[in-house]
Short mmCIF file of C-alpha atoms in Angstrom, two decimals:
data_model
loop_
_atom_site.label_atom_id
_atom_site.label_comp_id
_atom_site.label_asym_id
_atom_site.label_seq_id
_atom_site.Cartn_x
_atom_site.Cartn_y
_atom_site.Cartn_z
CA MET A 1 113.86 -62.88 -233.66
CA ILE A 2 112.31 -60.48 -231.18
CA TRP A 3 115.71 -59.87 -229.59
CA LEU A 4 116.94 -58.64 -233.00
CA ILE A 5 114.06 -56.15 -233.03
CA LEU A 6 114.96 -55.10 -229.48
CA ILE A 7 118.62 -54.59 -230.28
CA ALA A 8 117.86 -52.74 -233.54
CA ALA A 9 115.52 -50.41 -231.66
CA GLU A 10 118.18 -49.86 -229.00
CA ILE A 11 120.83 -49.10 -231.64
CA ILE A 12 118.56 -46.50 -233.25
CA HIS A 13 117.74 -45.15 -229.78
CA GLY A 14 121.47 -44.89 -228.99
CA ILE A 15 122.26 -43.08 -232.22
CA LEU A 16 119.42 -40.59 -231.73
CA ARG A 17 120.44 -40.05 -228.11
CA ALA A 18 124.10 -39.48 -229.08
CA VAL A 19 123.14 -36.97 -231.76
CA THR A 20 120.45 -35.05 -229.87
CA LEU A 21 120.86 -35.49 -226.11
CA ALA A 22 124.57 -36.11 -225.52
CA PRO A 23 125.64 -32.68 -226.86
CA LEU A 24 123.28 -31.05 -224.38
CA VAL A 25 123.98 -33.03 -221.20
CA GLY A 26 127.16 -35.00 -221.89
CA GLU A 27 127.68 -38.65 -222.77
CA PHE A 28 127.48 -40.11 -219.27
CA ARG A 29 124.27 -38.26 -218.32
CA SER A 30 122.84 -39.10 -221.73
CA ASN A 31 123.57 -42.78 -221.05
CA GLN A 32 121.80 -42.52 -217.71
CA ILE A 33 118.71 -40.97 -219.28
CA GLY A 34 118.92 -43.53 -222.07
CA VAL A 35 118.49 -46.37 -219.59
CA PHE A 36 115.01 -45.08 -218.75
CA THR A 37 113.94 -44.26 -222.31
CA GLY A 38 115.45 -47.54 -223.52
CA SER A 39 113.52 -49.42 -220.84
CA VAL A 40 110.29 -47.92 -222.16
CA ILE A 41 111.21 -49.02 -225.69
CA ILE A 42 111.94 -52.55 -224.46
CA LEU A 43 108.65 -52.74 -222.57
CA VAL A 44 106.68 -51.51 -225.59
CA ILE A 45 108.29 -54.09 -227.88
CA ALA A 46 107.76 -56.84 -225.31
CA TYR A 47 104.12 -55.76 -224.90
CA LEU A 48 103.53 -55.84 -228.65
CA THR A 49 105.19 -59.23 -229.16
CA ILE A 50 104.49 -61.21 -225.99
CA ARG A 51 101.61 -63.18 -227.50
CA TRP A 52 103.75 -64.18 -230.44
CA ILE A 53 106.42 -65.51 -228.05
CA GLY A 54 103.89 -67.91 -226.57
CA ALA A 55 105.46 -68.06 -223.10
CA LYS A 56 102.85 -67.93 -220.35
CA GLN A 57 104.33 -69.52 -217.23
CA PRO A 58 106.63 -67.42 -215.00
CA ARG A 59 109.48 -69.86 -215.59
CA GLU A 60 109.11 -69.58 -219.38
CA LEU A 61 108.85 -65.79 -219.22
CA LEU A 62 111.97 -65.54 -217.06
CA LEU A 63 113.82 -67.86 -219.43
CA VAL A 64 112.95 -65.59 -222.37
CA GLY A 65 114.10 -62.60 -220.32
CA LEU A 66 117.33 -64.39 -219.39
CA VAL A 67 118.09 -65.19 -223.04
CA TRP A 68 117.47 -61.56 -223.99
CA TRP A 69 119.67 -60.45 -221.08
CA LEU A 70 122.55 -62.75 -222.03
CA LEU A 71 122.41 -61.79 -225.72
CA THR A 72 122.29 -58.09 -224.83
CA VAL A 73 125.23 -58.16 -222.43
CA ALA A 74 127.31 -60.14 -224.94
CA PHE A 75 126.34 -57.73 -227.72
CA GLU A 76 127.06 -54.62 -225.61
CA VAL A 77 130.50 -55.87 -224.57
CA MET A 78 131.51 -57.06 -228.05
CA PHE A 79 130.14 -53.95 -229.77
CA GLY A 80 131.85 -51.69 -227.25
CA ARG A 81 135.21 -53.45 -227.55
CA ILE A 82 135.31 -54.36 -231.25
CA VAL A 83 133.29 -51.66 -233.01
CA MET A 84 133.68 -48.69 -230.68
CA GLY A 85 137.17 -49.57 -229.43
CA MET A 86 136.21 -48.88 -225.82
CA SER A 87 138.41 -49.89 -222.93
CA TRP A 88 137.20 -52.43 -220.40
CA GLU A 89 137.07 -49.58 -217.86
CA ARG A 90 134.80 -47.52 -220.12
CA ILE A 91 132.45 -50.47 -220.69
CA ALA A 92 132.39 -51.30 -216.98
CA SER A 93 131.53 -47.70 -216.06
CA ASP A 94 128.01 -48.12 -217.48
CA TYR A 95 127.53 -51.14 -215.20
CA ASN A 96 128.95 -49.57 -212.03
CA ILE A 97 125.88 -48.46 -210.13
CA PHE A 98 128.06 -46.96 -207.36
CA GLU A 99 129.47 -44.45 -209.83
CA GLY A 100 126.16 -43.61 -211.49
CA GLY A 101 126.07 -46.32 -214.16
CA LEU A 102 122.46 -47.40 -214.54
CA MET A 103 122.85 -50.24 -217.02
CA PRO A 104 122.05 -52.87 -214.34
CA LEU A 105 118.65 -51.22 -213.92
CA GLY A 106 117.99 -51.37 -217.66
CA LEU A 107 119.10 -55.00 -217.76
CA LEU A 108 116.74 -55.81 -214.90
CA VAL A 109 113.86 -54.27 -216.87
CA LEU A 110 114.96 -56.27 -219.94
CA PHE A 111 115.05 -59.50 -217.91
CA LEU A 112 111.58 -58.89 -216.43
CA SER A 113 110.02 -57.37 -219.56
CA PRO A 114 108.35 -60.58 -220.83
CA MET A 115 106.68 -61.06 -217.44
CA ILE A 116 105.69 -57.39 -217.19
CA ALA A 117 104.36 -57.42 -220.77
CA LEU A 118 102.19 -60.47 -220.16
CA LYS A 119 100.85 -58.93 -216.96
CA LEU A 120 99.99 -55.71 -218.81
CA ARG A 121 98.42 -57.66 -221.68
CA SER A 122 96.20 -59.61 -219.31
CA SER A 123 95.18 -56.51 -217.34
CA ARG A 124 91.65 -55.22 -217.79
CA PHE A 125 92.97 -51.66 -217.91
CA TRP A 126 94.71 -52.15 -221.25
CA PHE A 127 93.06 -52.49 -224.62
CA ASP A 128 94.24 -54.68 -227.47
#
């Protein structure tokens, strides 16, 4: 359920980025910036929902992150190929860190977001 919220937020984020930022800096640079802003969105959603998830142990948190990661990669590839008609090369370019693709960084944040969210929730510096 929470993954659906994450992916819906990322779709809205992508649309807004394509309409507002991409015309100014280009699609590839917009995608790079989007990894960072998208990571913030993911962390905020994870922070707001981590108690509802109920996972508390590192293994459980990593499992949640892994499920989110797998669903996201599958969604990105299928959406890119089927809906957007992108080539495999175009999809792979977002994942190629050696050519400036930052998607692996965003996916790492996604994978670790349940653990980060729980840590932030249990911190004395944050208020509920």
